[in-house]
């Protein structure tokens, strides 16, 4: 862990809560926050006590993408290599998020712009406060969608809506995002953290191995044929069927009690 204040980290009842914490800059990313967020997801992967992640932001925004003050063109000098920024900072974190075989809940507490919007979309279940907006802000500053946005938007929404959002940078309300299936739910602002926390806690009490394999299957479906997918379901169900949590789940059902999953 970095111990950075730019991402607040708590672990409670199996839920690793990561709170982006540069509220006066709407939690936009500087290098320190990049490294702290990456360290959070590295811990989520390595620490078996972590059985779900809850990602959110402090203050009135979720995340406004890259801190644009970091590269002020008025200061002169050569143009920055933004490809290097992506390769060094964003892409490793996006890959960690996508490859984590534990559930990730994202609670979008306010505006999510640029890479901030697309990091939210990389999470598994996204809840947003009704006052939150999603903005593909890149077009306003001459950039292309990054942090996986060109992939996830087209995949989730289809080309017409993905292109309109990316080319216009028009804000999308949380309710419309939910209507369009871009996120799971828009909830009353006052209820967001309780609802997202309860969801993360219930996922953390779930059969972590099986949930992780479920994610693997759904991700693979993007590039596999039905035949390949059926084979993969067979193989992963074999693994799930040998897990202690499967035995516990069936035993609990037969004994008419709540299952106590250990995540194994
Ligand atoms: C900010 C920011 C911000 C610094 C608000 N930076 N201060 C990858 C590779 C490398 C480089 C480039 O980028 C990328 C990926 C990207 O993410 S590109 C997209 C970058 N993000 C944006 O273009 C969004 C910029 N922000 C905005 O358009 C607005 O702030 C939004 C619509 C998010 C919110 O608007 P308001 O609610 O009206 O808030 P505000 O604009 O008044 O912001 C509040 C404060 O936060 C303000 O500071 P101040 O000192 O004046 O109170 C802003 O300057 C600061 N802030 N976003 N990205």
Short mmCIF file of C-alpha atoms and ligand atoms in Angstrom, two decimals:
data_model
loop_
_atom_site.label_atom_id
_atom_site.label_comp_id
_atom_site.label_asym_id
_atom_site.label_seq_id
_atom_site.Cartn_x
_atom_site.Cartn_y
_atom_site.Cartn_z
CA UNK A 1 0.00 0.00 0.00
CA UNK A 2 1.10 3.54 -0.64
CA UNK A 3 -0.53 5.10 2.40
CA UNK A 4 -1.59 7.97 0.13
CA UNK A 5 -4.44 10.21 1.23
CA UNK A 6 -5.55 10.49 -2.39
CA UNK A 7 -7.35 7.14 -2.11
CA UNK A 8 -8.92 6.25 1.23
CA UNK A 9 -8.83 2.52 1.88
CA UNK A 10 -10.84 0.52 4.38
CA UNK A 11 -11.51 -3.21 4.71
CA UNK A 12 -14.67 -4.20 6.50
CA UNK A 13 -16.47 -7.54 6.38
CA UNK A 14 -14.63 -8.53 3.22
CA UNK A 15 -15.37 -5.26 1.39
CA UNK A 16 -12.35 -3.23 0.35
CA UNK A 17 -13.65 0.30 -0.01
CA UNK A 18 -11.55 2.57 -2.22
CA UNK A 19 -12.56 6.23 -2.08
CA UNK A 20 -10.98 8.61 -4.58
CA UNK A 21 -10.04 11.56 -2.44
CA UNK A 22 -9.08 14.80 -4.16
CA UNK A 23 -12.50 16.41 -3.69
CA UNK A 24 -11.42 19.99 -4.45
CA UNK A 25 -10.38 18.75 -7.93
CA UNK A 26 -13.45 16.53 -8.32
CA UNK A 27 -11.14 13.55 -7.67
CA UNK A 28 -9.28 14.04 -10.94
CA UNK A 29 -6.16 11.90 -11.32
CA UNK A 30 -2.67 13.05 -10.53
CA UNK A 31 0.20 10.56 -10.46
CA UNK A 32 -0.13 9.94 -6.75
CA UNK A 33 -3.81 9.04 -7.05
CA UNK A 34 -3.09 6.77 -10.01
CA UNK A 35 -0.53 4.82 -8.00
CA UNK A 36 -2.74 4.69 -4.91
CA UNK A 37 -5.71 3.36 -6.88
CA UNK A 38 -3.56 0.78 -8.57
CA UNK A 39 -2.18 -0.30 -5.18
CA UNK A 40 -5.76 -0.68 -3.95
CA UNK A 41 -6.68 -3.03 -6.79
CA UNK A 42 -3.39 -4.93 -6.38
CA UNK A 43 -4.31 -5.51 -2.76
CA UNK A 44 -7.81 -6.60 -3.80
CA UNK A 45 -6.21 -9.23 -6.01
CA UNK A 46 -3.59 -10.44 -3.54
CA UNK A 47 -5.45 -10.33 -0.21
CA UNK A 48 -7.79 -13.27 0.35
CA UNK A 49 -9.57 -11.27 3.08
CA UNK A 50 -10.90 -9.04 0.28
CA UNK A 51 -14.01 -10.59 -1.23
CA UNK A 52 -15.52 -7.53 -2.95
CA UNK A 53 -14.47 -4.00 -3.83
CA UNK A 54 -16.52 -0.82 -3.50
CA UNK A 55 -15.16 2.11 -5.51
CA UNK A 56 -16.49 5.62 -4.91
CA UNK A 57 -15.43 9.25 -4.63
CA UNK A 58 -15.38 11.78 -1.82
CA UNK A 59 -17.12 15.14 -2.02
CA UNK A 60 -19.55 16.14 -4.75
CA UNK A 61 -17.88 14.37 -7.67
CA UNK A 62 -16.93 10.80 -8.48
CA UNK A 63 -13.95 11.55 -10.76
CA UNK A 64 -13.28 14.21 -13.41
CA UNK A 65 -10.68 12.13 -15.27
CA UNK A 66 -7.12 13.31 -15.66
CA UNK A 67 -6.04 16.40 -13.71
CA UNK A 68 -5.76 18.85 -16.57
CA UNK A 69 -3.71 21.23 -14.46
CA UNK A 70 -0.87 18.72 -14.50
CA UNK A 71 -0.06 19.49 -18.13
CA UNK A 72 -0.76 23.15 -18.63
CA UNK A 73 0.04 23.89 -22.30
CA UNK A 74 0.46 27.57 -21.44
CA UNK A 75 3.72 26.64 -19.74
CA UNK A 76 5.22 25.80 -23.15
CA UNK A 77 7.65 22.96 -23.84
CA UNK A 78 7.13 19.94 -26.06
CA UNK A 79 3.68 18.37 -26.41
CA UNK A 80 3.14 15.64 -23.82
CA UNK A 81 3.15 11.96 -24.75
CA UNK A 82 -0.32 11.01 -23.57
CA UNK A 83 0.19 7.47 -24.87
CA UNK A 84 2.90 7.15 -22.25
CA UNK A 85 0.47 8.39 -19.59
CA UNK A 86 -2.05 5.76 -20.61
CA UNK A 87 0.52 2.98 -20.78
CA UNK A 88 2.07 3.92 -17.44
CA UNK A 89 -0.92 4.90 -15.36
CA UNK A 90 -4.37 4.12 -16.74
CA UNK A 91 -3.96 0.89 -18.64
CA UNK A 92 -2.42 -1.18 -15.83
CA UNK A 93 -5.26 -0.17 -13.52
CA UNK A 94 -7.92 -0.86 -16.13
CA UNK A 95 -6.44 -4.31 -16.68
CA UNK A 96 -6.38 -4.96 -12.93
CA UNK A 97 -10.02 -3.93 -12.62
CA UNK A 98 -11.11 -6.04 -15.54
CA UNK A 99 -9.12 -9.09 -14.50
CA UNK A 100 -10.00 -9.06 -10.81
CA UNK A 101 -11.98 -12.23 -10.13
CA UNK A 102 -13.92 -10.66 -7.28
CA UNK A 103 -17.01 -8.44 -7.60
CA UNK A 104 -16.45 -4.69 -7.99
CA UNK A 105 -19.30 -2.33 -7.14
CA UNK A 106 -18.94 1.28 -8.22
CA UNK A 107 -20.95 3.97 -6.44
CA UNK A 108 -20.90 7.03 -8.69
CA UNK A 109 -21.64 9.75 -6.16
CA UNK A 110 -21.44 12.71 -8.56
CA UNK A 111 -20.07 13.75 -11.93
CA UNK A 112 -17.96 11.12 -13.73
CA UNK A 113 -16.08 12.69 -16.63
CA UNK A 114 -13.46 11.51 -19.11
CA UNK A 115 -11.42 8.62 -17.78
CA UNK A 116 -13.46 8.89 -14.57
CA UNK A 117 -16.61 7.84 -16.43
CA UNK A 118 -14.82 4.98 -18.13
CA UNK A 119 -13.24 3.62 -14.96
CA UNK A 120 -16.77 3.41 -13.54
CA UNK A 121 -17.90 1.51 -16.64
CA UNK A 122 -15.08 -1.00 -16.18
CA UNK A 123 -16.53 -2.05 -12.81
CA UNK A 124 -19.01 -4.91 -12.52
CA UNK A 125 -22.08 -3.28 -11.00
CA UNK A 126 -22.48 0.49 -11.21
CA UNK A 127 -24.92 2.41 -9.05
CA UNK A 128 -25.15 6.17 -9.45
CA UNK A 129 -26.73 8.97 -7.47
CA UNK A 130 -29.61 10.50 -9.41
CA UNK A 131 -27.74 13.81 -9.47
CA UNK A 132 -24.65 12.20 -11.08
CA UNK A 133 -23.80 12.66 -14.73
CA UNK A 134 -21.56 10.72 -17.09
CA UNK A 135 -19.57 12.86 -19.52
CA UNK A 136 -17.30 11.62 -22.30
CA UNK A 137 -15.43 14.89 -21.94
CA UNK A 138 -12.60 13.97 -24.31
CA UNK A 139 -14.13 15.61 -27.38
CA UNK A 140 -14.13 18.96 -25.58
CA UNK A 141 -10.32 18.92 -25.36
CA UNK A 142 -9.43 17.23 -28.62
CA UNK A 143 -8.78 13.75 -27.21
CA UNK A 144 -10.19 10.30 -27.88
CA UNK A 145 -12.01 8.22 -25.28
CA UNK A 146 -9.58 6.25 -23.13
CA UNK A 147 -9.57 4.13 -19.97
CA UNK A 148 -11.35 1.49 -22.04
CA UNK A 149 -14.23 3.79 -23.01
CA UNK A 150 -14.05 3.24 -26.75
CA UNK A 151 -14.44 -0.48 -26.04
CA UNK A 152 -16.96 -0.44 -23.22
CA UNK A 153 -19.26 2.25 -24.63
CA UNK A 154 -19.56 0.57 -28.02
CA UNK A 155 -20.08 -2.80 -26.35
CA UNK A 156 -22.62 -1.64 -23.80
CA UNK A 157 -24.57 0.88 -25.83
CA UNK A 158 -23.94 -0.03 -29.46
CA UNK A 159 -22.39 2.33 -32.00
CA UNK A 160 -25.16 4.94 -32.34
CA UNK A 161 -25.26 5.93 -28.67
CA UNK A 162 -21.54 5.38 -28.11
CA UNK A 163 -20.68 7.68 -30.98
CA UNK A 164 -23.17 10.36 -29.99
CA UNK A 165 -21.87 10.47 -26.41
CA UNK A 166 -18.21 10.44 -27.46
CA UNK A 167 -18.53 12.94 -30.30
CA UNK A 168 -20.73 15.47 -28.48
CA UNK A 169 -19.44 15.09 -24.89
CA UNK A 170 -23.06 15.67 -23.85
CA UNK A 171 -23.68 14.80 -20.20
CA UNK A 172 -25.80 11.69 -19.64
CA UNK A 173 -27.90 11.68 -16.49
CA UNK A 174 -27.73 8.72 -14.14
CA UNK A 175 -31.38 7.90 -14.82
CA UNK A 176 -30.86 7.84 -18.57
CA UNK A 177 -27.68 5.80 -18.12
CA UNK A 178 -29.77 3.27 -16.19
CA UNK A 179 -32.55 3.36 -18.82
CA UNK A 180 -29.95 2.68 -21.51
CA UNK A 181 -28.45 -0.23 -19.56
CA UNK A 182 -25.12 1.57 -19.17
CA UNK A 183 -25.30 1.22 -15.40
CA UNK A 184 -27.26 -1.02 -13.05
CA UNK A 185 -29.28 1.58 -11.12
CA UNK A 186 -29.81 5.25 -10.41
CA UNK A 187 -30.73 5.77 -6.78
CA UNK A 188 -31.68 8.71 -4.59
CA UNK A 189 -28.54 10.62 -3.63
CA UNK A 190 -29.17 10.09 0.07
CA UNK A 191 -29.50 6.31 -0.40
CA UNK A 192 -26.48 5.72 -2.64
CA UNK A 193 -23.80 4.75 -0.16
CA UNK A 194 -26.12 2.61 1.99
CA UNK A 195 -27.39 0.76 -1.05
CA UNK A 196 -23.98 0.30 -2.65
CA UNK A 197 -22.47 -0.72 0.71
CA UNK A 198 -25.19 -3.33 1.30
CA UNK A 199 -24.73 -4.73 -2.20
CA UNK A 200 -20.95 -4.94 -1.79
CA UNK A 201 -21.37 -6.58 1.63
CA UNK A 202 -23.75 -9.19 0.27
CA UNK A 203 -21.37 -9.94 -2.61
CA UNK A 204 -18.48 -10.20 -0.15
CA UNK A 205 -20.46 -12.82 1.76
CA UNK A 206 -21.01 -14.76 -1.45
CA UNK A 207 -19.25 -17.70 -3.08
CA UNK A 208 -16.23 -15.68 -4.23
CA UNK A 209 -14.66 -18.41 -6.34
CA UNK A 210 -17.90 -19.01 -8.26
CA UNK A 211 -18.53 -15.28 -8.66
CA UNK A 212 -15.02 -14.83 -10.05
CA UNK A 213 -15.49 -17.67 -12.52
CA UNK A 214 -18.84 -16.15 -13.53
CA UNK A 215 -17.09 -12.90 -14.39
CA UNK A 216 -14.49 -14.83 -16.39
CA UNK A 217 -17.26 -16.50 -18.43
CA UNK A 218 -19.15 -13.32 -19.14
CA UNK A 219 -15.97 -11.53 -20.20
CA UNK A 220 -14.98 -14.41 -22.48
CA UNK A 221 -18.37 -14.32 -24.20
CA UNK A 222 -17.31 -11.09 -25.91
CA UNK A 223 -14.87 -12.94 -28.14
CA UNK A 224 -16.04 -16.57 -28.14
CA UNK A 225 -18.49 -18.59 -30.17
CA UNK A 226 -21.36 -20.37 -28.45
CA UNK A 227 -19.50 -23.65 -28.87
CA UNK A 228 -16.42 -22.26 -27.15
CA UNK A 229 -18.59 -20.77 -24.45
CA UNK A 230 -20.38 -24.07 -23.79
CA UNK A 231 -16.99 -25.77 -23.43
CA UNK A 232 -15.81 -23.10 -21.05
CA UNK A 233 -19.01 -23.34 -18.97
CA UNK A 234 -18.39 -27.10 -18.69
CA UNK A 235 -14.81 -26.56 -17.54
CA UNK A 236 -15.55 -23.80 -15.05
CA UNK A 237 -18.65 -25.54 -13.67
CA UNK A 238 -16.40 -28.51 -12.99
CA UNK A 239 -14.19 -26.25 -10.87
CA UNK A 240 -17.16 -24.57 -9.17
CA UNK A 241 -18.75 -27.94 -8.46
CA UNK A 242 -15.67 -29.03 -6.52
CA UNK A 243 -15.66 -25.94 -4.32
CA UNK A 244 -16.46 -25.90 -0.62
CA UNK A 245 -18.97 -23.11 -1.29
CA UNK A 246 -20.95 -25.30 -3.68
CA UNK A 247 -21.18 -28.03 -1.03
CA UNK A 248 -22.22 -25.44 1.54
CA UNK A 249 -24.77 -23.84 -0.81
CA UNK A 250 -26.51 -27.13 -1.52
CA UNK A 251 -26.32 -28.26 2.13
CA UNK A 252 -27.82 -24.95 3.28
CA UNK A 253 -30.61 -25.29 0.72
CA UNK A 254 -31.45 -28.80 1.89
CA UNK A 255 -31.31 -27.74 5.53
CA UNK A 256 -33.47 -24.67 4.78
CA UNK A 257 -30.91 -22.25 6.24
CA UNK A 258 -28.81 -19.41 4.92
CA UNK A 259 -25.54 -20.51 3.34
CA UNK A 260 -22.33 -19.46 5.01
CA UNK A 261 -19.88 -19.13 2.17
CA UNK A 262 -16.17 -18.97 2.84
CA UNK A 263 -15.24 -17.78 -0.61
CA UNK A 264 -13.48 -21.05 -1.50
C1 LIG B 1 -10.41 19.82 -12.32
C2 LIG B 1 -10.79 18.86 -13.24
C3 LIG B 1 -9.82 18.20 -14.00
C4 LIG B 1 -8.25 19.50 -12.88
C5 LIG B 1 -12.58 19.64 -12.37
N1 LIG B 1 -8.55 18.56 -13.77
N2 LIG B 1 -9.15 20.15 -12.17
C6 LIG B 1 -5.71 10.66 -20.25
C7 LIG B 1 -4.37 10.82 -20.65
C8 LIG B 1 -3.67 11.97 -20.29
C9 LIG B 1 -4.12 13.19 -20.26
C10 LIG B 1 -5.41 13.60 -20.56
O1 LIG B 1 -6.49 12.86 -20.14
C11 LIG B 1 -6.67 11.59 -20.10
C12 LIG B 1 -7.99 11.11 -19.81
C13 LIG B 1 -9.03 12.12 -19.45
O2 LIG B 1 -9.65 11.94 -18.44
S1 LIG B 1 -9.34 13.41 -20.49
C14 LIG B 1 -10.72 14.21 -19.75
C15 LIG B 1 -10.30 15.08 -18.59
N3 LIG B 1 -11.44 15.61 -17.90
C16 LIG B 1 -12.17 16.62 -18.38
O3 LIG B 1 -11.98 17.14 -19.45
C17 LIG B 1 -13.24 17.14 -17.45
C18 LIG B 1 -12.89 18.53 -16.97
N4 LIG B 1 -13.85 18.99 -16.00
C19 LIG B 1 -15.06 19.48 -16.34
O4 LIG B 1 -15.44 19.54 -17.48
C20 LIG B 1 -15.93 19.95 -15.22
O5 LIG B 1 -15.14 20.22 -14.09
C21 LIG B 1 -17.03 18.93 -14.84
C22 LIG B 1 -18.08 18.85 -15.95
C23 LIG B 1 -16.45 17.54 -14.56
C24 LIG B 1 -17.73 19.40 -13.53
O6 LIG B 1 -18.18 20.72 -13.71
P1 LIG B 1 -18.64 21.57 -12.43
O7 LIG B 1 -19.56 20.75 -11.62
O8 LIG B 1 -19.13 22.88 -12.96
O9 LIG B 1 -17.33 21.77 -11.54
P2 LIG B 1 -16.07 22.74 -11.83
O10 LIG B 1 -15.73 22.73 -13.26
O11 LIG B 1 -16.35 24.05 -11.18
O12 LIG B 1 -14.91 21.96 -11.04
C25 LIG B 1 -14.72 22.08 -9.64
C26 LIG B 1 -13.23 22.21 -9.39
O13 LIG B 1 -12.60 21.01 -9.83
C27 LIG B 1 -12.64 23.34 -10.20
O14 LIG B 1 -11.56 23.87 -9.46
P3 LIG B 1 -11.69 25.33 -8.77
O15 LIG B 1 -10.36 25.52 -8.13
O16 LIG B 1 -11.99 26.30 -9.86
O17 LIG B 1 -12.81 25.19 -7.79
C28 LIG B 1 -12.09 22.64 -11.41
O18 LIG B 1 -11.03 23.32 -12.02
C29 LIG B 1 -11.60 21.33 -10.80
N5 LIG B 1 -11.57 20.30 -11.80
N6 LIG B 1 -12.16 18.77 -13.27
N7 LIG B 1 -10.08 17.22 -14.87
#
